[in-house]
Amino acid sequence: MPRIIIKGGVWRNTEDEILKAAVMKYGKNQWSRIASLLHRKSAKQCKARWYEWLDPSIKKTEWSREEDEKLLHLAKLMPTQWRTIAPLIGRTAAQCLERYEFLLDQAQAKEGEKDEGEDPRKLRPGEIDPNPETKPARPDPIDMDEDELEMLSEARARLANTQGKKAKRKAREKQLEEARRLAALQKRRELRAAGIEIRKHRKKRRGVDYNAEIPFEKKPAQGFYDTGEEELPDYQPDFKKLRQDHLDEKMRDDIEQQERKKDKEKIKKRKENDLPGAVMQINKLNNPDSVKQRSKLVLPRPQISDTELEEIVKMGQASETARLSVEDSHIASNALLSEYSVTPAAAHALRTPRTPAEQDTVLQEAQNILALSNVDTPLKGGMNTPLKESNFEGVTPKHQAIQTPNMMLTTPYRTPQGAAGEGATPRMAGTPHRSGGGVTPGRASVRDKLNINPEEALMEEYENGYGAKQQQEEMKAQLKAGLASLPAPSNDFEIVLPETDDGGAEEVTDERFIEDAADIDARKMAMKEAEALRERKRQSQAVQRNMPRPSDVNVTVLRPANIDPPLTGLQKAEELIKREMVTMIRNDVVNHPTALQIENLTQKKTKNAMQAVLASNRAALESEPLEVFTEKEIANARQLLGGEIEFVKSKMAHGDLPIESYTKVWEECFAQVLFLPTQQRYTRAALASKKDRLESLEKRLELNRTHMTEDAKRAAKIEKKLKVLLGGYQSRGVGLTKQINDLYEQVEQAHTEKETFRSLREHELRAIPKRLESLREDVSRQTDREHQLQSRYSNLLYERDALYSQIPQQ
Amino acid sequence: MAAVHEVAPDALPYFDQGYDDPGVREMVNQLVEEETRRYRPTKNYLDFLPTPDYDAFETPILRKEFERISKRQPMDLLSMKRYELPQPTANQKHDITSWTEAVDNSMAQLEHQAERIENLELLSQYGSAAWKVHNETLTRILAQQQKKLMDIKKEIQEINWKRKTEQTKAGGELQHLEQRLVFLIFWPLAVICSRSIVSICQLHCTIHLVDGPFTC
């Protein structure tokens, strides 16, 4: 009894691949031959597999909405005729059926009649798939069955058969063809060498060039999205060495571990090389104070500042309070004080109108079909099954076009508006007016209680024509009616005179008057300046005139307090004056240091000495402070002094001293002042010995020399700097001068040339008529000569003719 | 000799040809040389100029210098005393006046030095601006000169242009006349005449051989 093998079952990946290869080899008409390659599948199943799944023209993408619509519509028109419907939709019949059932399931679920958790069509364990041809292939197990492997190797051998009769014949033919081609090539080459050019004519080949084109090629169907421009990486893997880990991305843990290892090594290395640096870095990282420095967050300036916002809020509050203060909600005040805190209800009308809700036609159709299929026998009678709108009009389903709601076609400016809707009969304007600006037509301002906007807009609309006039008249009438209700005016006034007199009022204003801050500042400044001036006046003359002042006080001018012969009155007075002078100088030293003093203070070398001097003077000044005098006292003192000077002058008979004599005297006196370097003091020249004088002079010369060298150095430095600074200018100046000189020479030369040419021209101008004259003379002379010769010749001719006439007579 | 010089050249270089022929240049040079050798300028050829005043810019210092140069004496060495501060010599070490002099000298020179520094400071303050102005002036002068040169060159060109036009215009006439002259000169009328005379003589002979003795 022959063993019965039932073929079929789920398709595997190997089987699919073999099937595809076999179809490539044998075509789509030898299914039994193809099936012989696959032990577990029959010819029919192979064919089904090809046409239901493997054919590259099968669309395996998602179902689109149009396809769904079409499917339902066609299913309605041609129930259960899937083979007819399928090509119309562009899917396989099985796909169509599956989708149809899926859609019906969905519709049923929507109705909520059967609410099952899971898909009823899903295979339960133990069930056998009735049509495995339409399902994706099952992946191959790692350890394939013996017979499967056998099948695979056999299929491979058969499909790639090169040892058969036909293959051998083909190879032979190919070889022959090649030899023929080479011979032809050789022949042509030789002919060309011999000078005979044979144009190579291509033999028109019959059949298909398998290298150039793919026979019966069917490109896979397009999906929803255009993948043409996708850039895939040019990845050509080396399959021989490829392992799974190469394809997988690296594990994150591994990467982190590697990085950690690297860090550790780095730290270790650093510790070896630069221990303090490493420790410092660790400390720095551990230090909580070291916060990462971040740059400041820079945001754009707000368009409305806080103060402005506050202002707006305040304004709103102000209007609110104003509204509250008007207790009775009078209409007029209401119109003026509109409420801004709440957007009025009319705002709902401000919404952008949306498109009408779209009906899910697919679902509707599916429900219809479901209802029709679930219907009882019509023999029962009764009402027809209620159907939702469904049409059988065409082959294709009717499309519902979604329309954008037209804002333009609504009646302009006359949309009903809340309370003002009394006169809101929609006006039909002849042509809808298109307003050009940003105004949304048809929507007037929400809070326009004074009717400002719409009327303006209306004016604009009815600019020309009767409508405008009518509108205006209407308005006028309305206004008149409104004003008619006003009470008649009664001209009774009450005048109240102000009670307080003008002066008081003025004072009040003066008190309220706030002086400008700038004025106050200016006044303060002026006061300060005056104070400073007064202060300056109080200072000593030397400071006031900014004269050279001593940096220390010579106390030796003072006589010792108690010497043996008591001082005379005059000496006492002198002493008092000196004391005062010393105090004044001290004050100047401490409080008004000269430039030299300041410089000395800032310099390191002289700083300490200078500070010591200052401190001692300050101490002395504290023990004997400078008396402060009022201006009046000083003026009095000055007056007294002046009077004294005048008195002395008149008594001693001093006249006005001319400056020359004064200078002379001063110079003589100055010449007498001599510095003694050995004793470090000044003395009078007359009192010094010759040696001292010589020494003093030598010292001065020495000093001058040092000054000289310093100055010379300074001058040299400045000169060097100037050379750098002005060198460029100088060189440019020199260059320019040279160019100018060259140009001068050229100009001179050119000038000479010009003059030469001019005189030459004059010469030539004179020469031309002269030459012409002489030539003309020559010519006329020659002409005369010619004339003479001509006449002579004519005479001769005449004579000859006469002679000739004599000859024939003879 | 003066008469010879009065002869004005009547060459028209834009019209005449043959200047580039070999030998012409040498001949011209020879002529020029001869002329220069022969040319003896008269003593008073600068008579039209005013008598020069050589002493116009002479100052006493200049005169002195000229005298020195005429005596062929060397120039005085520049006094460098100003740039050093000498101490009195050893034998004057105890002379107060010499010391005073030295000190005074040093003071004066210090003053000079101070002035120098001041000048340098002024220069550093205003020098760059002054130089700039100076250079600007120079560039302006340069531009002016260039313009002047261009103008003169243009004028020269214009003059030459005029010369050329005039000469070519006159040249046409001259050429015409010359052709006519040549034609007239080489027109062999005289020869024809003489030939006809000969023929007449022959005729006469033939007649007179018959007639009588030959008389012509």
Tab-separated table of N, CA, C and O in Angstrom, chain A residues 690 694 697-698 704-705 708 711 714-715 718-719 722 726 729-730 732-733 736 739-740 743-744 746-747 750 754 757 760-761 764-765 767-768 771-772 775-776 778-779 782 786 789 792-793 796 799-800 803 806-807, chain B residues 10-13 16 85 94 99 103 106-107 110 113 116 120-121 123-124 128 131-132 135 138-139 142 145-146 149 152 155-156 160 162-163 166-167 170 173-174 177 181 184 189 192-193 196-197 200 203-204 207:
chain	number	residue	atom	x	y	z
A	690	LYS	N	88.304	131.120	50.477
A	690	LYS	CA	88.526	130.845	49.053
A	690	LYS	C	88.378	129.365	48.771
A	690	LYS	O	87.797	128.962	47.759
A	694	LEU	N	85.837	127.634	46.176
A	694	LEU	CA	86.277	126.734	45.102
A	694	LEU	C	85.524	125.415	45.171
A	694	LEU	O	85.022	124.887	44.175
A	697	LEU	N	82.023	125.774	43.968
A	697	LEU	CA	81.936	125.856	42.498
A	697	LEU	C	82.123	124.481	41.878
A	697	LEU	O	81.416	124.099	40.938
A	698	GLU	N	83.096	123.764	42.428
A	698	GLU	CA	83.369	122.433	41.887
A	698	GLU	C	82.134	121.548	42.003
A	698	GLU	O	81.745	120.843	41.074
A	704	ASN	N	76.010	120.046	37.706
A	704	ASN	CA	75.580	120.415	36.355
A	704	ASN	C	75.935	119.311	35.363
A	704	ASN	O	75.186	119.044	34.433
A	705	ARG	N	77.080	118.736	35.586
A	705	ARG	CA	77.493	117.671	34.670
A	705	ARG	C	76.521	116.501	34.735
A	705	ARG	O	76.106	115.955	33.712
A	708	MET	N	73.571	117.366	32.997
A	708	MET	CA	73.824	117.386	31.557
A	708	MET	C	73.715	115.983	30.977
A	708	MET	O	73.047	115.778	29.962
A	711	ASP	N	70.150	114.885	30.889
A	711	ASP	CA	69.392	115.562	29.827
A	711	ASP	C	69.780	115.002	28.469
A	711	ASP	O	68.915	114.791	27.602
A	714	ARG	N	68.184	111.824	27.895
A	714	ARG	CA	66.753	111.994	27.631
A	714	ARG	C	66.527	112.457	26.194
A	714	ARG	O	65.677	111.948	25.470
A	715	ALA	N	67.364	113.447	25.823
A	715	ALA	CA	67.227	113.994	24.468
A	715	ALA	C	67.469	112.905	23.435
A	715	ALA	O	66.730	112.789	22.437
A	718	ILE	N	64.488	110.696	23.166
A	718	ILE	CA	63.381	111.326	22.415
A	718	ILE	C	63.704	111.334	20.930
A	718	ILE	O	62.843	111.053	20.081
A	719	GLU	N	64.972	111.630	20.655
A	719	GLU	CA	65.354	111.686	19.238
A	719	GLU	C	65.153	110.335	18.581
A	719	GLU	O	64.638	110.247	17.456
A	722	LEU	N	61.610	109.818	17.988
A	722	LEU	CA	61.130	110.674	16.894
A	722	LEU	C	61.570	110.114	15.558
A	722	LEU	O	60.851	110.206	14.558
A	726	LEU	N	58.911	109.667	12.893
A	726	LEU	CA	58.855	110.545	11.713
A	726	LEU	C	59.667	110.013	10.549
A	726	LEU	O	59.711	110.642	9.491
A	729	TYR	N	57.677	109.542	7.402
A	729	TYR	CA	57.326	110.824	6.781
A	729	TYR	C	58.535	111.411	6.077
A	729	TYR	O	58.450	111.931	4.957
A	730	GLN	N	59.675	111.326	6.790
A	730	GLN	CA	60.882	111.929	6.235
A	730	GLN	C	61.249	111.283	4.902
A	730	GLN	O	61.496	111.980	3.910
A	732	ARG	N	59.409	109.662	2.937
A	732	ARG	CA	58.420	109.988	1.909
A	732	ARG	C	58.654	111.402	1.379
A	732	ARG	O	58.584	111.645	0.176
A	733	GLY	N	58.959	112.300	2.332
A	733	GLY	CA	59.223	113.678	1.927
A	733	GLY	C	60.404	113.740	0.973
A	733	GLY	O	60.345	114.412	-0.065
A	736	LEU	N	59.453	112.421	-2.367
A	736	LEU	CA	58.608	113.372	-3.092
A	736	LEU	C	59.443	114.501	-3.663
A	736	LEU	O	59.245	114.929	-4.812
A	739	GLN	N	61.215	113.389	-6.677
A	739	GLN	CA	60.301	113.309	-7.822
A	739	GLN	C	60.011	114.682	-8.382
A	739	GLN	O	59.991	114.891	-9.598
A	740	ILE	N	59.804	115.632	-7.462
A	740	ILE	CA	59.490	116.987	-7.911
A	740	ILE	C	60.660	117.551	-8.703
A	740	ILE	O	60.479	118.165	-9.761
A	743	LEU	N	60.735	116.084	-12.039
A	743	LEU	CA	59.663	116.639	-12.860
A	743	LEU	C	60.023	118.033	-13.352
A	743	LEU	O	59.741	118.389	-14.493
A	744	TYR	N	60.644	118.806	-12.458
A	744	TYR	CA	61.063	120.148	-12.850
A	744	TYR	C	61.963	120.062	-14.071
A	744	TYR	O	61.775	120.790	-15.054
A	746	GLN	N	62.179	117.692	-16.201
A	746	GLN	CA	61.430	117.257	-17.382
A	746	GLN	C	60.630	118.399	-17.968
A	746	GLN	O	60.563	118.574	-19.186
A	747	VAL	N	60.021	119.167	-17.059
A	747	VAL	CA	59.206	120.287	-17.536
A	747	VAL	C	60.083	121.260	-18.308
A	747	VAL	O	59.701	121.752	-19.373
A	750	ALA	N	60.885	119.827	-21.600
A	750	ALA	CA	59.714	119.850	-22.468
A	750	ALA	C	59.456	121.256	-22.973
A	750	ALA	O	59.080	121.467	-24.133
A	754	LYS	N	59.324	122.485	-26.712
A	754	LYS	CA	58.150	123.169	-27.252
A	754	LYS	C	58.569	124.412	-28.012
A	754	LYS	O	58.122	124.659	-29.144
A	757	PHE	N	60.162	123.550	-31.277
A	757	PHE	CA	59.199	123.144	-32.306
A	757	PHE	C	58.433	124.337	-32.834
A	757	PHE	O	58.120	124.416	-34.018
A	760	LEU	N	60.565	126.170	-35.152
A	760	LEU	CA	60.680	125.347	-36.351
A	760	LEU	C	59.456	125.536	-37.223
A	760	LEU	O	59.552	125.670	-38.454
A	761	ARG	N	58.344	125.599	-36.568
A	761	ARG	CA	57.098	125.757	-37.330
A	761	ARG	C	57.092	127.087	-38.047
A	761	ARG	O	56.697	127.191	-39.210
A	764	GLU	N	59.180	126.873	-40.973
A	764	GLU	CA	58.561	126.092	-42.030
A	764	GLU	C	57.456	126.880	-42.705
A	764	GLU	O	57.288	126.814	-43.929
A	765	LEU	N	56.737	127.633	-41.880
A	765	LEU	CA	55.658	128.437	-42.455
A	765	LEU	C	56.234	129.417	-43.477
A	765	LEU	O	55.600	129.732	-44.489
A	767	ALA	N	59.076	128.831	-45.004
A	767	ALA	CA	59.751	128.069	-46.056
A	767	ALA	C	58.770	127.593	-47.115
A	767	ALA	O	59.115	127.524	-48.295
A	768	ILE	N	57.571	127.279	-46.673
A	768	ILE	CA	56.607	126.677	-47.611
A	768	ILE	C	56.340	127.592	-48.806
A	768	ILE	O	56.531	127.192	-49.980
A	771	ARG	N	59.409	127.886	-51.126
A	771	ARG	CA	59.646	126.738	-52.004
A	771	ARG	C	58.621	126.689	-53.111
A	771	ARG	O	58.948	126.421	-54.280
A	772	LEU	N	57.400	126.975	-52.728
A	772	LEU	CA	56.341	126.951	-53.742
A	772	LEU	C	56.654	127.956	-54.844
A	772	LEU	O	56.530	127.670	-56.042
A	775	LEU	N	59.473	126.842	-57.099
A	775	LEU	CA	59.039	125.757	-57.986
A	775	LEU	C	58.153	126.295	-59.102
A	775	LEU	O	58.298	125.927	-60.280
A	776	ARG	N	57.259	127.174	-58.681
A	776	ARG	CA	56.344	127.738	-59.666
A	776	ARG	C	57.126	128.467	-60.754
A	776	ARG	O	56.822	128.368	-61.939
A	778	ASP	N	60.161	127.899	-61.704
A	778	ASP	CA	60.771	126.895	-62.572
A	778	ASP	C	59.769	126.378	-63.579
A	778	ASP	O	60.049	126.286	-64.789
A	779	VAL	N	58.616	126.063	-63.035
A	779	VAL	CA	57.590	125.470	-63.907
A	779	VAL	C	57.198	126.437	-65.013
A	779	VAL	O	57.092	126.069	-66.193
A	782	GLN	N	59.815	126.605	-67.618
A	782	GLN	CA	59.769	125.423	-68.473
A	782	GLN	C	58.590	125.507	-69.430
A	782	GLN	O	58.699	125.121	-70.600
A	786	GLU	N	58.614	125.375	-73.350
A	786	GLU	CA	57.831	124.396	-74.085
A	786	GLU	C	57.009	125.069	-75.153
A	786	GLU	O	56.920	124.593	-76.299
A	789	LEU	N	59.141	125.823	-77.999
A	789	LEU	CA	59.432	124.613	-78.756
A	789	LEU	C	58.217	124.173	-79.558
A	789	LEU	O	58.348	123.770	-80.729
A	792	ARG	N	57.831	126.299	-82.467
A	792	ARG	CA	58.856	125.993	-83.449
A	792	ARG	C	58.544	124.705	-84.175
A	792	ARG	O	58.650	124.616	-85.407
A	793	TYR	N	58.067	123.764	-83.401
A	793	TYR	CA	57.746	122.459	-83.974
A	793	TYR	C	56.608	122.585	-84.981
A	793	TYR	O	56.671	122.023	-86.084
A	796	LEU	N	57.996	123.986	-88.018
A	796	LEU	CA	58.774	122.979	-88.746
A	796	LEU	C	57.856	122.034	-89.482
A	796	LEU	O	58.083	121.693	-90.649
A	799	GLU	N	56.557	123.580	-92.413
A	799	GLU	CA	57.574	123.647	-93.457
A	799	GLU	C	57.723	122.291	-94.140
A	799	GLU	O	57.804	122.205	-95.384
A	800	ARG	N	57.740	121.260	-93.300
A	800	ARG	CA	57.916	119.922	-93.839
A	800	ARG	C	56.782	119.557	-94.757
A	800	ARG	O	56.986	119.027	-95.841
A	803	LEU	N	57.215	121.121	-97.889
A	803	LEU	CA	58.230	120.428	-98.682
A	803	LEU	C	57.666	119.164	-99.290
A	803	LEU	O	57.899	118.877	-100.480
A	806	GLN	N	55.844	119.666	-102.198
A	806	GLN	CA	56.637	119.937	-103.384
A	806	GLN	C	57.070	118.637	-104.053
A	806	GLN	O	57.168	118.564	-105.278
A	807	ILE	N	57.330	117.639	-103.241
A	807	ILE	CA	57.898	116.398	-103.768
A	807	ILE	C	56.972	115.684	-104.744
A	807	ILE	O	57.381	115.366	-105.859
B	10	ASP	N	64.788	125.528	-45.384
B	10	ASP	CA	63.392	125.412	-45.810
B	10	ASP	C	62.955	123.948	-45.900
B	10	ASP	O	62.172	123.566	-46.766
B	11	ALA	N	63.505	123.174	-44.987
B	11	ALA	CA	63.147	121.757	-44.992
B	11	ALA	C	61.729	121.567	-44.443
B	11	ALA	O	61.310	122.278	-43.545
B	12	LEU	N	61.014	120.630	-45.036
B	12	LEU	CA	59.684	120.289	-44.525
B	12	LEU	C	59.701	118.800	-44.154
B	12	LEU	O	59.386	117.942	-44.966
B	13	PRO	N	60.088	118.515	-42.919
B	13	PRO	CA	60.389	117.118	-42.576
B	13	PRO	C	59.179	116.189	-42.694
B	13	PRO	O	59.341	114.994	-42.850
B	16	ASP	N	59.150	116.076	-46.871
B	16	ASP	CA	60.356	115.621	-47.562
B	16	ASP	C	60.695	114.200	-47.130
B	16	ASP	O	60.371	113.771	-46.028
B	85	LEU	N	81.596	119.910	28.993
B	85	LEU	CA	81.687	120.788	30.152
B	85	LEU	C	83.068	120.606	30.765
B	85	LEU	O	83.255	119.776	31.663
B	94	HIS	N	93.224	126.608	41.009
B	94	HIS	CA	92.957	127.445	42.184
B	94	HIS	C	92.525	128.833	41.803
B	94	HIS	O	92.495	129.720	42.628
B	99	TRP	N	86.992	128.877	37.462
B	99	TRP	CA	85.932	127.994	37.954
B	99	TRP	C	84.573	128.606	37.683
B	99	TRP	O	83.651	127.924	37.215
B	103	VAL	N	81.534	127.104	35.482
B	103	VAL	CA	80.169	126.893	35.987
B	103	VAL	C	79.166	127.627	35.104
B	103	VAL	O	78.117	127.091	34.725
B	106	SER	N	78.646	125.828	32.001
B	106	SER	CA	77.799	124.643	32.200
B	106	SER	C	76.341	125.050	32.298
B	106	SER	O	75.456	124.389	31.744
B	107	MET	N	76.096	126.169	32.973
B	107	MET	CA	74.711	126.628	33.105
B	107	MET	C	74.127	126.933	31.730
B	107	MET	O	73.002	126.519	31.390
B	110	LEU	N	73.450	123.850	29.891
B	110	LEU	CA	72.261	123.173	30.415
B	110	LEU	C	71.008	123.804	29.825
B	110	LEU	O	70.055	123.117	29.449
B	113	GLN	N	70.608	122.647	26.403
B	113	GLN	CA	70.094	121.269	26.390
B	113	GLN	C	68.592	121.263	26.671
B	113	GLN	O	67.823	120.558	26.008
B	116	ARG	N	66.788	122.251	23.745
B	116	ARG	CA	66.785	121.162	22.769
B	116	ARG	C	65.681	120.153	23.123
B	116	ARG	O	64.894	119.732	22.262
B	120	LEU	N	62.469	119.132	21.028
B	120	LEU	CA	62.169	117.741	20.672
B	120	LEU	C	60.761	117.374	21.115
B	120	LEU	O	60.024	116.683	20.398
B	121	GLU	N	60.393	117.857	22.288
B	121	GLU	CA	59.054	117.539	22.776
B	121	GLU	C	58.002	118.150	21.868
B	121	GLU	O	56.986	117.527	21.530
B	123	LEU	N	58.403	118.768	18.845
B	123	LEU	CA	58.420	117.994	17.600
B	123	LEU	C	57.603	116.708	17.765
B	123	LEU	O	56.829	116.327	16.894
B	124	SER	N	57.781	116.094	18.945
B	124	SER	CA	57.054	114.832	19.131
B	124	SER	C	55.561	115.097	19.207
B	124	SER	O	54.752	114.229	18.898
B	128	SER	N	54.464	114.959	13.687
B	128	SER	CA	53.827	114.092	12.681
B	128	SER	C	52.854	114.907	11.842
B	128	SER	O	52.812	114.775	10.612
B	131	TRP	N	54.765	117.135	9.483
B	131	TRP	CA	55.312	116.373	8.362
B	131	TRP	C	54.221	116.004	7.378
B	131	TRP	O	54.405	116.036	6.169
B	132	LYS	N	53.092	115.655	7.957
B	132	LYS	CA	51.970	115.266	7.089
B	132	LYS	C	51.610	116.422	6.175
B	132	LYS	O	51.448	116.259	4.961
B	135	ASN	N	54.223	116.899	3.582
B	135	ASN	CA	54.160	115.892	2.529
B	135	ASN	C	52.969	116.127	1.610
B	135	ASN	O	53.051	115.937	0.397
B	138	LEU	N	53.859	118.738	-0.706
B	138	LEU	CA	54.766	118.212	-1.730
B	138	LEU	C	53.990	117.440	-2.785
B	138	LEU	O	54.210	117.590	-3.983
B	139	THR	N	53.047	116.619	-2.328
B	139	THR	CA	52.282	115.827	-3.297
B	139	THR	C	51.485	116.757	-4.208
B	139	THR	O	51.355	116.498	-5.410
B	142	LEU	N	53.716	118.147	-6.680
B	142	LEU	CA	54.045	117.098	-7.642
B	142	LEU	C	52.941	116.977	-8.681
B	142	LEU	O	53.189	116.928	-9.897
B	145	GLN	N	52.994	119.835	-11.042
B	145	GLN	CA	54.080	119.727	-12.010
B	145	GLN	C	53.738	118.713	-13.090
B	145	GLN	O	53.983	118.942	-14.276
B	146	GLN	N	53.148	117.608	-12.632
B	146	GLN	CA	52.794	116.579	-13.602
B	146	GLN	C	51.799	117.128	-14.609
B	146	GLN	O	51.910	116.897	-15.814
B	149	LEU	N	53.538	119.369	-17.004
B	149	LEU	CA	54.306	118.594	-17.981
B	149	LEU	C	53.374	118.034	-19.051
B	149	LEU	O	53.657	118.113	-20.254
B	152	ILE	N	52.313	120.738	-21.419
B	152	ILE	CA	53.358	121.115	-22.371
B	152	ILE	C	53.484	120.052	-23.436
B	152	ILE	O	53.588	120.363	-24.645
B	155	GLU	N	50.812	120.425	-25.811
B	155	GLU	CA	51.046	121.561	-26.713
B	155	GLU	C	52.023	121.172	-27.809
B	155	GLU	O	51.823	121.500	-28.989
B	156	ILE	N	53.080	120.478	-27.401
B	156	ILE	CA	54.076	120.045	-28.388
B	156	ILE	C	53.409	119.198	-29.456
B	156	ILE	O	53.597	119.403	-30.664
B	160	ASN	N	53.158	119.986	-33.426
B	160	ASN	CA	53.637	119.037	-34.434
B	160	ASN	C	52.515	118.643	-35.377
B	160	ASN	O	52.711	118.474	-36.581
B	162	LYS	N	49.966	120.460	-36.152
B	162	LYS	CA	49.741	121.577	-37.075
B	162	LYS	C	50.785	121.563	-38.174
B	162	LYS	O	50.475	121.746	-39.363
B	163	ARG	N	52.027	121.334	-37.758
B	163	ARG	CA	53.107	121.320	-38.743
B	163	ARG	C	52.838	120.269	-39.798
B	163	ARG	O	52.964	120.507	-40.995
B	166	GLU	N	50.004	121.287	-42.123
B	166	GLU	CA	50.421	122.350	-43.041
B	166	GLU	C	51.340	121.802	-44.122
B	166	GLU	O	51.183	122.098	-45.324
B	167	GLN	N	52.275	121.006	-43.646
B	167	GLN	CA	53.272	120.517	-44.599
B	167	GLN	C	52.667	119.550	-45.601
B	167	GLN	O	52.994	119.591	-46.784
B	170	ALA	N	50.793	121.669	-48.079
B	170	ALA	CA	51.708	122.318	-49.035
B	170	ALA	C	52.398	121.264	-49.887
B	170	ALA	O	52.700	121.502	-51.070
B	173	GLU	N	50.743	120.281	-53.162
B	173	GLU	CA	50.956	121.261	-54.233
B	173	GLU	C	52.360	121.146	-54.808
B	173	GLU	O	52.576	121.149	-56.029
B	174	LEU	N	53.271	121.005	-53.829
B	174	LEU	CA	54.665	120.909	-54.241
B	174	LEU	C	54.879	119.697	-55.159
B	174	LEU	O	55.544	119.798	-56.202
B	177	LEU	N	53.522	120.315	-58.571
B	177	LEU	CA	54.398	121.203	-59.350
B	177	LEU	C	55.652	120.469	-59.807
B	177	LEU	O	56.087	120.615	-60.962
B	181	LEU	N	56.995	119.837	-63.492
B	181	LEU	CA	58.327	120.276	-63.876
B	181	LEU	C	59.075	119.143	-64.549
B	181	LEU	O	59.661	119.306	-65.638
B	184	LEU	N	57.794	118.487	-67.831
B	184	LEU	CA	58.190	119.491	-68.819
B	184	LEU	C	59.660	119.325	-69.224
B	184	LEU	O	60.024	119.486	-70.388
B	189	LEU	N	60.520	117.285	-76.524
B	189	LEU	CA	60.101	118.152	-77.631
B	189	LEU	C	61.288	118.640	-78.436
B	189	LEU	O	61.245	118.715	-79.691
B	192	ILE	N	62.414	116.004	-80.678
B	192	ILE	CA	61.494	115.891	-81.827
B	192	ILE	C	61.753	117.002	-82.825
B	192	ILE	O	61.808	116.799	-84.057
B	193	CYS	N	61.957	118.180	-82.254
B	193	CYS	CA	62.214	119.333	-83.109
B	193	CYS	C	63.451	119.103	-83.971
B	193	CYS	O	63.450	119.323	-85.211
B	196	SER	N	62.796	116.619	-86.592
B	196	SER	CA	62.022	117.168	-87.706
B	196	SER	C	62.898	118.083	-88.555
B	196	SER	O	62.764	118.148	-89.800
B	197	ILE	N	63.851	118.778	-87.865
B	197	ILE	CA	64.770	119.627	-88.622
B	197	ILE	C	65.593	118.765	-89.569
B	197	ILE	O	65.763	119.098	-90.755
B	200	ILE	N	63.551	117.667	-92.360
B	200	ILE	CA	63.334	118.784	-93.281
B	200	ILE	C	64.576	118.973	-94.150
B	200	ILE	O	64.489	119.189	-95.377
B	203	LEU	N	64.659	116.477	-96.726
B	203	LEU	CA	63.699	116.833	-97.772
B	203	LEU	C	64.294	117.886	-98.695
B	203	LEU	O	64.215	117.813	-99.937
B	204	HIS	N	64.888	118.875	-97.963
B	204	HIS	CA	65.535	119.942	-98.731
B	204	HIS	C	66.549	119.362	-99.685
B	204	HIS	O	66.590	119.757	-100.885
B	207	ILE	N	65.036	117.742	-102.570
B	207	ILE	CA	64.492	118.749	-103.483
B	207	ILE	C	65.630	119.432	-104.225
B	207	ILE	O	65.628	119.603	-105.458
